[in-house]
Amino acid sequence: MSTLEVSDIVAGHGQLQAVHGVSLTARPGEMIFVAGANGAGKTTLLRSIAGDHMATSGKVVLSGVDISELPAHHRARSGLSLVPEGRRLFPHMTVRENLMLGMSTSREGPWTVEAIYEAFPNLAKLDNSPAGKLSGGEQQAVAIGRALMGDPVAVMLDEVSLGLSPAAVELAYDALKQVRDMGLAIVVVEQDLSRTLNTADDIIVMCEGNVTLHAKPSETSLEQMASASFGHEEGH
Ligand code: ATP
């Protein structure tokens, strides 16, 4: 069974329709990438799935349960977690305090601060540091850890590499691959097409709210993906 099954999401901002019926599926241990240029509708899609933005229509099913009508905090409690663009840590709070905030969904599960430190040893030595003093990559790892503290079955991340150095991007993706290998379903919004092609289990490219390419990495190429980001429909 798929962990996350999203069908035909339509969403907009006032008169503007930003997402025109987008579907995606993420199974346990799969990393699905949503790529596309600025303004393609990727953030609106993720926020609609998480319930932070009210979709006009469409369905979100998590572990076989339809959560489309639930508000965001109930979707989180059902096991769906969103790491927003910019990470939104509290800069003056310590790493541990930021991680603890992720517990607020009060789901039962294996994650504790100590378990996060075991999974991401780089964070353990930063336990008492203010989050604002960390590098971008470390902050992204804290944001991922905070999402895990809610014991999700699916994690969505917006713009993982945005504003990070190449080394920091590696750190963030190392953390994500570990999370994937634990059997979580992951949906990543990423503008870096090479990273998408090299890392994804399944690729969706959006342009102006539509899916212009949906393919496995082995079925597509950088050229096709670039062309799809400009609105040319290819693949299947
Ligand atoms: P980016 O990478 O720039 O975040 P994106 O692919 O995530 O782009 P969205 O942020 O979802 O795209 O934006 C899709 C469309 O919706 C764009 O035309 C954008 O201008 C518009 N939009 C996004 N947020 C709002 C808002 N709060 N109010 C009005 N229009 C919005």
PDB file of C-alpha atoms and ligand atoms in Angstrom:
ATOM      1  CA  MET A   1       0.000   0.000   0.000  1.00  0.00           C
ATOM      2  CA  SER A   2       1.168   3.543  -0.709  1.00  0.00           C
ATOM      3  CA  THR A   3       1.917   5.675   2.318  1.00  0.00           C
ATOM      4  CA  LEU A   4       0.786   8.879   0.645  1.00  0.00           C
ATOM      5  CA  GLU A   5      -1.667   9.011  -2.224  1.00  0.00           C
ATOM      6  CA  VAL A   6      -2.551  12.434  -3.553  1.00  0.00           C
ATOM      7  CA  SER A   7      -5.102  12.781  -6.342  1.00  0.00           C
ATOM      8  CA  ASP A   8      -6.134  15.702  -8.476  1.00  0.00           C
ATOM      9  CA  ILE A   9      -5.207  18.572  -6.179  1.00  0.00           C
ATOM     10  CA  VAL A  10      -6.580  21.868  -7.428  1.00  0.00           C
ATOM     11  CA  ALA A  11      -5.526  24.925  -5.430  1.00  0.00           C
ATOM     12  CA  GLY A  12      -5.225  28.656  -5.894  1.00  0.00           C
ATOM     13  CA  HIS A  13      -4.714  32.050  -4.370  1.00  0.00           C
ATOM     14  CA  GLY A  14      -7.810  34.180  -4.861  1.00  0.00           C
ATOM     15  CA  GLN A  15      -8.506  34.325  -8.596  1.00  0.00           C
ATOM     16  CA  LEU A  16      -5.201  32.652  -9.464  1.00  0.00           C
ATOM     17  CA  GLN A  17      -5.309  28.882  -9.897  1.00  0.00           C
ATOM     18  CA  ALA A  18      -1.779  27.783  -8.915  1.00  0.00           C
ATOM     19  CA  VAL A  19      -2.210  23.972  -9.053  1.00  0.00           C
ATOM     20  CA  HIS A  20      -4.363  22.398 -11.766  1.00  0.00           C
ATOM     21  CA  GLY A  21      -5.095  18.840 -10.701  1.00  0.00           C
ATOM     22  CA  VAL A  22      -1.802  17.276  -9.570  1.00  0.00           C
ATOM     23  CA  SER A  23      -1.499  13.674  -8.357  1.00  0.00           C
ATOM     24  CA  LEU A  24       1.401  11.814  -6.772  1.00  0.00           C
ATOM     25  CA  THR A  25       2.053   8.627  -4.857  1.00  0.00           C
ATOM     26  CA  ALA A  26       4.801   7.838  -2.351  1.00  0.00           C
ATOM     27  CA  ARG A  27       5.395   4.330  -1.042  1.00  0.00           C
ATOM     28  CA  PRO A  28       7.376   3.413   2.079  1.00  0.00           C
ATOM     29  CA  GLY A  29      11.103   4.012   1.499  1.00  0.00           C
ATOM     30  CA  GLU A  30      10.531   6.084  -1.632  1.00  0.00           C
ATOM     31  CA  MET A  31      11.719   9.624  -2.346  1.00  0.00           C
ATOM     32  CA  ILE A  32       9.508  11.479  -4.810  1.00  0.00           C
ATOM     33  CA  PHE A  33      10.852  14.720  -6.268  1.00  0.00           C
ATOM     34  CA  VAL A  34       8.731  17.628  -7.448  1.00  0.00           C
ATOM     35  CA  ALA A  35      10.809  19.930  -9.656  1.00  0.00           C
ATOM     36  CA  GLY A  36       9.974  23.051 -11.617  1.00  0.00           C
ATOM     37  CA  ALA A  37      10.836  26.722 -11.951  1.00  0.00           C
ATOM     38  CA  ASN A  38       9.842  29.519  -9.571  1.00  0.00           C
ATOM     39  CA  GLY A  39       6.095  29.975  -9.470  1.00  0.00           C
ATOM     40  CA  ALA A  40       5.321  26.514 -10.891  1.00  0.00           C
ATOM     41  CA  GLY A  41       3.031  25.784  -7.945  1.00  0.00           C
ATOM     42  CA  LYS A  42       5.267  23.399  -5.963  1.00  0.00           C
ATOM     43  CA  THR A  43       4.915  25.173  -2.610  1.00  0.00           C
ATOM     44  CA  THR A  44       1.174  25.566  -3.023  1.00  0.00           C
ATOM     45  CA  LEU A  45       0.947  21.823  -3.795  1.00  0.00           C
ATOM     46  CA  LEU A  46       2.900  20.790  -0.671  1.00  0.00           C
ATOM     47  CA  ARG A  47       0.998  23.216   1.562  1.00  0.00           C
ATOM     48  CA  SER A  48      -2.285  21.921   0.175  1.00  0.00           C
ATOM     49  CA  ILE A  49      -1.297  18.326   0.888  1.00  0.00           C
ATOM     50  CA  ALA A  50      -0.256  19.287   4.435  1.00  0.00           C
ATOM     51  CA  GLY A  51      -3.507  21.202   4.980  1.00  0.00           C
ATOM     52  CA  ASP A  52      -1.713  24.533   5.548  1.00  0.00           C
ATOM     53  CA  HIS A  53      -3.455  25.818   2.431  1.00  0.00           C
ATOM     54  CA  MET A  54      -7.054  24.855   1.644  1.00  0.00           C
ATOM     55  CA  ALA A  55      -7.217  23.059  -1.709  1.00  0.00           C
ATOM     56  CA  THR A  56     -10.234  23.761  -3.902  1.00  0.00           C
ATOM     57  CA  SER A  57     -10.559  20.044  -4.588  1.00  0.00           C
ATOM     58  CA  GLY A  58      -8.596  16.806  -4.553  1.00  0.00           C
ATOM     59  CA  LYS A  59      -7.912  13.942  -2.232  1.00  0.00           C
ATOM     60  CA  VAL A  60      -5.104  13.149   0.232  1.00  0.00           C
ATOM     61  CA  VAL A  61      -4.948   9.589   1.557  1.00  0.00           C
ATOM     62  CA  LEU A  62      -2.359   8.687   4.212  1.00  0.00           C
ATOM     63  CA  SER A  63      -1.797   5.017   5.077  1.00  0.00           C
ATOM     64  CA  GLY A  64      -5.172   4.196   3.544  1.00  0.00           C
ATOM     65  CA  VAL A  65      -7.097   6.892   5.445  1.00  0.00           C
ATOM     66  CA  ASP A  66      -8.648   9.870   3.662  1.00  0.00           C
ATOM     67  CA  ILE A  67      -7.360  12.973   5.486  1.00  0.00           C
ATOM     68  CA  SER A  68      -8.514  15.519   2.865  1.00  0.00           C
ATOM     69  CA  GLU A  69     -11.019  17.146   5.171  1.00  0.00           C
ATOM     70  CA  LEU A  70      -8.739  17.372   8.218  1.00  0.00           C
ATOM     71  CA  PRO A  71      -7.048  20.599   9.353  1.00  0.00           C
ATOM     72  CA  ALA A  72      -3.253  20.739   9.227  1.00  0.00           C
ATOM     73  CA  HIS A  73      -2.605  19.766  12.872  1.00  0.00           C
ATOM     74  CA  HIS A  74      -4.805  16.674  12.523  1.00  0.00           C
ATOM     75  CA  ARG A  75      -2.984  15.680   9.322  1.00  0.00           C
ATOM     76  CA  ALA A  76       0.285  16.012  11.265  1.00  0.00           C
ATOM     77  CA  ARG A  77      -1.153  13.858  14.013  1.00  0.00           C
ATOM     78  CA  SER A  78      -2.106  11.299  11.359  1.00  0.00           C
ATOM     79  CA  GLY A  79       1.607  11.090  10.440  1.00  0.00           C
ATOM     80  CA  LEU A  80       2.154  13.666   7.688  1.00  0.00           C
ATOM     81  CA  SER A  81       4.931  16.180   8.281  1.00  0.00           C
ATOM     82  CA  LEU A  82       6.004  19.256   6.280  1.00  0.00           C
ATOM     83  CA  VAL A  83       9.422  20.918   6.495  1.00  0.00           C
ATOM     84  CA  PRO A  84       8.649  24.366   5.085  1.00  0.00           C
ATOM     85  CA  GLU A  85      10.856  26.452   2.840  1.00  0.00           C
ATOM     86  CA  GLY A  86      13.386  28.357   4.939  1.00  0.00           C
ATOM     87  CA  ARG A  87      13.189  25.735   7.697  1.00  0.00           C
ATOM     88  CA  ARG A  88      11.575  28.103  10.247  1.00  0.00           C
ATOM     89  CA  LEU A  89      13.637  27.185  13.273  1.00  0.00           C
ATOM     90  CA  PHE A  90      13.596  29.369  16.372  1.00  0.00           C
ATOM     91  CA  PRO A  91      17.097  30.923  16.153  1.00  0.00           C
ATOM     92  CA  HIS A  92      17.463  31.782  19.852  1.00  0.00           C
ATOM     93  CA  MET A  93      16.340  28.365  21.060  1.00  0.00           C
ATOM     94  CA  THR A  94      18.825  25.505  21.293  1.00  0.00           C
ATOM     95  CA  VAL A  95      18.924  22.570  18.910  1.00  0.00           C
ATOM     96  CA  ARG A  96      17.334  20.361  21.588  1.00  0.00           C
ATOM     97  CA  GLU A  97      14.534  22.879  22.213  1.00  0.00           C
ATOM     98  CA  ASN A  98      13.821  23.153  18.494  1.00  0.00           C
ATOM     99  CA  LEU A  99      13.686  19.366  18.221  1.00  0.00           C
ATOM    100  CA  MET A 100      11.343  19.126  21.208  1.00  0.00           C
ATOM    101  CA  LEU A 101       8.867  21.401  19.428  1.00  0.00           C
ATOM    102  CA  GLY A 102       8.346  18.628  16.896  1.00  0.00           C
ATOM    103  CA  MET A 103       6.803  16.450  19.590  1.00  0.00           C
ATOM    104  CA  SER A 104       3.691  18.571  19.690  1.00  0.00           C
ATOM    105  CA  THR A 105       1.750  16.220  17.404  1.00  0.00           C
ATOM    106  CA  SER A 106       1.819  13.717  20.310  1.00  0.00           C
ATOM    107  CA  ARG A 107       1.881  10.622  18.120  1.00  0.00           C
ATOM    108  CA  GLU A 108       3.379   7.495  19.626  1.00  0.00           C
ATOM    109  CA  GLY A 109       6.603   6.358  17.973  1.00  0.00           C
ATOM    110  CA  PRO A 110      10.310   5.646  18.238  1.00  0.00           C
ATOM    111  CA  TRP A 111      11.703   9.172  17.928  1.00  0.00           C
ATOM    112  CA  THR A 112      13.295  10.959  20.873  1.00  0.00           C
ATOM    113  CA  VAL A 113      15.970  13.661  20.872  1.00  0.00           C
ATOM    114  CA  GLU A 114      18.527  10.945  21.662  1.00  0.00           C
ATOM    115  CA  ALA A 115      17.326   8.836  18.721  1.00  0.00           C
ATOM    116  CA  ILE A 116      17.700  11.879  16.434  1.00  0.00           C
ATOM    117  CA  TYR A 117      21.267  12.413  17.714  1.00  0.00           C
ATOM    118  CA  GLU A 118      22.044   8.765  17.092  1.00  0.00           C
ATOM    119  CA  ALA A 119      20.743   9.034  13.529  1.00  0.00           C
ATOM    120  CA  PHE A 120      22.443  12.402  12.882  1.00  0.00           C
ATOM    121  CA  PRO A 121      25.626  12.413  15.017  1.00  0.00           C
ATOM    122  CA  ASN A 122      26.573  15.862  13.675  1.00  0.00           C
ATOM    123  CA  LEU A 123      23.693  17.316  15.666  1.00  0.00           C
ATOM    124  CA  ALA A 124      24.574  15.665  18.987  1.00  0.00           C
ATOM    125  CA  LYS A 125      27.532  17.958  19.597  1.00  0.00           C
ATOM    126  CA  LEU A 126      25.339  20.988  18.842  1.00  0.00           C
ATOM    127  CA  ASP A 127      22.696  19.984  21.407  1.00  0.00           C
ATOM    128  CA  ASN A 128      22.965  23.173  23.467  1.00  0.00           C
ATOM    129  CA  SER A 129      23.805  25.602  20.637  1.00  0.00           C
ATOM    130  CA  PRO A 130      21.294  28.216  19.536  1.00  0.00           C
ATOM    131  CA  ALA A 131      19.856  27.083  16.194  1.00  0.00           C
ATOM    132  CA  GLY A 132      20.623  30.500  14.687  1.00  0.00           C
ATOM    133  CA  LYS A 133      24.368  29.853  15.090  1.00  0.00           C
ATOM    134  CA  LEU A 134      24.313  26.672  12.994  1.00  0.00           C
ATOM    135  CA  SER A 135      25.305  26.405   9.335  1.00  0.00           C
ATOM    136  CA  GLY A 136      22.508  26.138   6.775  1.00  0.00           C
ATOM    137  CA  GLY A 137      23.071  22.401   6.362  1.00  0.00           C
ATOM    138  CA  GLU A 138      22.996  21.825  10.106  1.00  0.00           C
ATOM    139  CA  GLN A 139      19.806  23.859  10.343  1.00  0.00           C
ATOM    140  CA  GLN A 140      18.238  21.761   7.595  1.00  0.00           C
ATOM    141  CA  ALA A 141      19.202  18.617   9.537  1.00  0.00           C
ATOM    142  CA  VAL A 142      17.533  20.078  12.669  1.00  0.00           C
ATOM    143  CA  ALA A 143      14.410  20.837  10.631  1.00  0.00           C
ATOM    144  CA  ILE A 144      14.356  17.239   9.367  1.00  0.00           C
ATOM    145  CA  GLY A 145      14.923  15.998  12.929  1.00  0.00           C
ATOM    146  CA  ARG A 146      12.100  18.186  14.213  1.00  0.00           C
ATOM    147  CA  ALA A 147       9.787  16.676  11.578  1.00  0.00           C
ATOM    148  CA  LEU A 148      10.810  13.165  12.675  1.00  0.00           C
ATOM    149  CA  MET A 149      10.031  13.985  16.321  1.00  0.00           C
ATOM    150  CA  GLY A 150       6.357  13.935  15.303  1.00  0.00           C
ATOM    151  CA  ASP A 151       6.812  10.257  14.321  1.00  0.00           C
ATOM    152  CA  PRO A 152       5.523  10.735  10.779  1.00  0.00           C
ATOM    153  CA  VAL A 153       5.013   8.048   8.138  1.00  0.00           C
ATOM    154  CA  ALA A 154       5.499  10.617   5.370  1.00  0.00           C
ATOM    155  CA  VAL A 155       7.680  13.745   5.300  1.00  0.00           C
ATOM    156  CA  MET A 156       7.461  16.523   2.721  1.00  0.00           C
ATOM    157  CA  LEU A 157      10.264  19.061   2.315  1.00  0.00           C
ATOM    158  CA  ASP A 158      10.104  22.342   0.445  1.00  0.00           C
ATOM    159  CA  GLU A 159      13.242  23.566  -1.361  1.00  0.00           C
ATOM    160  CA  VAL A 160      15.781  21.403   0.427  1.00  0.00           C
ATOM    161  CA  SER A 161      18.878  22.978  -1.167  1.00  0.00           C
ATOM    162  CA  LEU A 162      17.758  26.597  -1.244  1.00  0.00           C
ATOM    163  CA  GLY A 163      20.482  28.867   0.137  1.00  0.00           C
ATOM    164  CA  LEU A 164      22.767  25.982   1.145  1.00  0.00           C
ATOM    165  CA  SER A 165      26.420  25.487   0.209  1.00  0.00           C
ATOM    166  CA  PRO A 166      27.200  22.324  -1.823  1.00  0.00           C
ATOM    167  CA  ALA A 167      28.606  20.660   1.344  1.00  0.00           C
ATOM    168  CA  ALA A 168      25.465  21.568   3.283  1.00  0.00           C
ATOM    169  CA  VAL A 169      23.254  20.134   0.545  1.00  0.00           C
ATOM    170  CA  GLU A 170      25.177  16.845   0.825  1.00  0.00           C
ATOM    171  CA  LEU A 171      24.638  16.847   4.592  1.00  0.00           C
ATOM    172  CA  ALA A 172      20.915  17.449   4.207  1.00  0.00           C
ATOM    173  CA  TYR A 173      20.520  14.708   1.581  1.00  0.00           C
ATOM    174  CA  ASP A 174      22.601  12.244   3.611  1.00  0.00           C
ATOM    175  CA  ALA A 175      20.115  12.789   6.431  1.00  0.00           C
ATOM    176  CA  LEU A 176      17.173  12.376   4.067  1.00  0.00           C
ATOM    177  CA  LYS A 177      18.515   9.155   2.561  1.00  0.00           C
ATOM    178  CA  GLN A 178      18.785   7.731   6.068  1.00  0.00           C
ATOM    179  CA  VAL A 179      15.180   8.673   6.719  1.00  0.00           C
ATOM    180  CA  ARG A 180      14.141   7.050   3.450  1.00  0.00           C
ATOM    181  CA  ASP A 181      16.027   3.875   4.363  1.00  0.00           C
ATOM    182  CA  MET A 182      14.012   3.733   7.583  1.00  0.00           C
ATOM    183  CA  GLY A 183      10.931   3.201   5.418  1.00  0.00           C
ATOM    184  CA  LEU A 184       9.358   6.643   5.453  1.00  0.00           C
ATOM    185  CA  ALA A 185       7.774   8.064   2.331  1.00  0.00           C
ATOM    186  CA  ILE A 186       9.410  11.346   1.320  1.00  0.00           C
ATOM    187  CA  VAL A 187       8.296  14.096  -1.039  1.00  0.00           C
ATOM    188  CA  VAL A 188      10.935  16.697  -1.871  1.00  0.00           C
ATOM    189  CA  VAL A 189      10.536  19.964  -3.740  1.00  0.00           C
ATOM    190  CA  GLU A 190      13.840  20.631  -5.456  1.00  0.00           C
ATOM    191  CA  GLN A 191      14.883  23.076  -8.171  1.00  0.00           C
ATOM    192  CA  ASP A 192      18.201  21.340  -8.840  1.00  0.00           C
ATOM    193  CA  LEU A 193      17.415  19.040 -11.770  1.00  0.00           C
ATOM    194  CA  SER A 194      20.699  17.052 -11.580  1.00  0.00           C
ATOM    195  CA  ARG A 195      20.112  16.307  -7.912  1.00  0.00           C
ATOM    196  CA  THR A 196      16.548  15.326  -8.749  1.00  0.00           C
ATOM    197  CA  LEU A 197      17.637  12.961 -11.527  1.00  0.00           C
ATOM    198  CA  ASN A 198      20.358  11.371  -9.354  1.00  0.00           C
ATOM    199  CA  THR A 199      18.368  10.930  -6.164  1.00  0.00           C
ATOM    200  CA  ALA A 200      14.659  10.494  -6.944  1.00  0.00           C
ATOM    201  CA  ASP A 201      12.695   7.254  -7.116  1.00  0.00           C
ATOM    202  CA  ASP A 202      10.039   9.085  -9.100  1.00  0.00           C
ATOM    203  CA  ILE A 203      10.080  12.549 -10.704  1.00  0.00           C
ATOM    204  CA  ILE A 204       7.320  15.058 -11.252  1.00  0.00           C
ATOM    205  CA  VAL A 205       8.070  18.281 -13.116  1.00  0.00           C
ATOM    206  CA  MET A 206       5.557  21.106 -12.869  1.00  0.00           C
ATOM    207  CA  CYS A 207       5.051  24.217 -14.959  1.00  0.00           C
ATOM    208  CA  GLU A 208       2.345  26.798 -14.328  1.00  0.00           C
ATOM    209  CA  GLY A 209       0.441  24.458 -12.034  1.00  0.00           C
ATOM    210  CA  ASN A 210       0.440  21.460 -14.385  1.00  0.00           C
ATOM    211  CA  VAL A 211       2.468  18.248 -14.383  1.00  0.00           C
ATOM    212  CA  THR A 212       4.519  18.426 -17.578  1.00  0.00           C
ATOM    213  CA  LEU A 213       6.617  15.336 -16.861  1.00  0.00           C
ATOM    214  CA  HIS A 214       6.097  12.296 -14.629  1.00  0.00           C
ATOM    215  CA  ALA A 215       8.801   9.666 -15.016  1.00  0.00           C
ATOM    216  CA  LYS A 216      11.265   7.365 -13.286  1.00  0.00           C
ATOM    217  CA  PRO A 217      14.860   8.694 -13.440  1.00  0.00           C
ATOM    218  CA  SER A 218      15.771   5.831 -15.795  1.00  0.00           C
ATOM    219  CA  GLU A 219      13.037   6.949 -18.208  1.00  0.00           C
ATOM    220  CA  THR A 220      14.039  10.595 -18.545  1.00  0.00           C
ATOM    221  CA  SER A 221      17.000  12.944 -18.938  1.00  0.00           C
ATOM    222  CA  LEU A 222      18.141  16.379 -17.805  1.00  0.00           C
ATOM    223  CA  GLU A 223      17.174  17.761 -21.223  1.00  0.00           C
ATOM    224  CA  GLN A 224      13.622  16.400 -20.973  1.00  0.00           C
ATOM    225  CA  MET A 225      13.257  17.692 -17.438  1.00  0.00           C
ATOM    226  CA  ALA A 226      14.525  21.151 -18.387  1.00  0.00           C
ATOM    227  CA  SER A 227      12.167  21.237 -21.321  1.00  0.00           C
ATOM    228  CA  ALA A 228       9.263  20.155 -19.080  1.00  0.00           C
ATOM    229  CA  SER A 229      10.073  22.961 -16.613  1.00  0.00           C
ATOM    230  CA  PHE A 230       9.442  25.372 -19.455  1.00  0.00           C
ATOM    231  CA  GLY A 231       6.088  23.787 -20.158  1.00  0.00           C
ATOM    232  CA  HIS A 232       6.767  21.216 -22.857  1.00  0.00           C
ATOM    233  CA  GLU A 233       4.910  17.993 -22.071  1.00  0.00           C
ATOM    234  CA  GLU A 234       7.010  14.868 -22.422  1.00  0.00           C
ATOM    235  CA  GLY A 235       7.309  11.418 -20.875  1.00  0.00           C
ATOM    236  CA  HIS A 236       4.077   9.838 -19.742  1.00  0.00           C
TER     237      HIS A 236
HETATM  238  P1  ATP B   1       8.846  29.067  -5.714  1.00  0.00           P
HETATM  239  O1  ATP B   1       9.922  28.126  -6.033  1.00  0.00           O
HETATM  240  O2  ATP B   1       9.102  30.467  -6.192  1.00  0.00           O
HETATM  241  O3  ATP B   1       8.365  29.001  -4.292  1.00  0.00           O
HETATM  242  P2  ATP B   1       6.625  27.422  -6.471  1.00  0.00           P
HETATM  243  O4  ATP B   1       6.763  26.471  -7.603  1.00  0.00           O
HETATM  244  O5  ATP B   1       6.716  26.881  -5.105  1.00  0.00           O
HETATM  245  O6  ATP B   1       7.632  28.610  -6.649  1.00  0.00           O
HETATM  246  P3  ATP B   1       4.194  28.668  -5.629  1.00  0.00           P
HETATM  247  O7  ATP B   1       4.915  29.426  -4.546  1.00  0.00           O
HETATM  248  O8  ATP B   1       3.292  27.583  -5.237  1.00  0.00           O
HETATM  249  O9  ATP B   1       5.237  28.128  -6.690  1.00  0.00           O
HETATM  250  O10 ATP B   1       3.397  29.734  -6.500  1.00  0.00           O
HETATM  251  C1  ATP B   1       2.508  29.359  -7.545  1.00  0.00           C
HETATM  252  C2  ATP B   1       1.790  30.599  -8.037  1.00  0.00           C
HETATM  253  O11 ATP B   1       0.974  31.107  -6.979  1.00  0.00           O
HETATM  254  C3  ATP B   1       2.715  31.732  -8.442  1.00  0.00           C
HETATM  255  O12 ATP B   1       2.121  32.370  -9.548  1.00  0.00           O
HETATM  256  C4  ATP B   1       2.723  32.634  -7.227  1.00  0.00           C
HETATM  257  O13 ATP B   1       2.948  33.981  -7.600  1.00  0.00           O
HETATM  258  C5  ATP B   1       1.317  32.445  -6.692  1.00  0.00           C
HETATM  259  N1  ATP B   1       1.254  32.588  -5.227  1.00  0.00           N
HETATM  260  C6  ATP B   1       1.939  31.883  -4.326  1.00  0.00           C
HETATM  261  N2  ATP B   1       1.619  32.241  -3.069  1.00  0.00           N
HETATM  262  C7  ATP B   1       0.686  33.232  -3.176  1.00  0.00           C
HETATM  263  C8  ATP B   1      -0.045  34.027  -2.250  1.00  0.00           C
HETATM  264  N3  ATP B   1       0.113  33.869  -0.945  1.00  0.00           N
HETATM  265  N4  ATP B   1      -0.910  34.933  -2.756  1.00  0.00           N
HETATM  266  C9  ATP B   1      -1.077  35.094  -4.082  1.00  0.00           C
HETATM  267  N5  ATP B   1      -0.428  34.359  -5.025  1.00  0.00           N
HETATM  268  C10 ATP B   1       0.447  33.444  -4.584  1.00  0.00           C
END
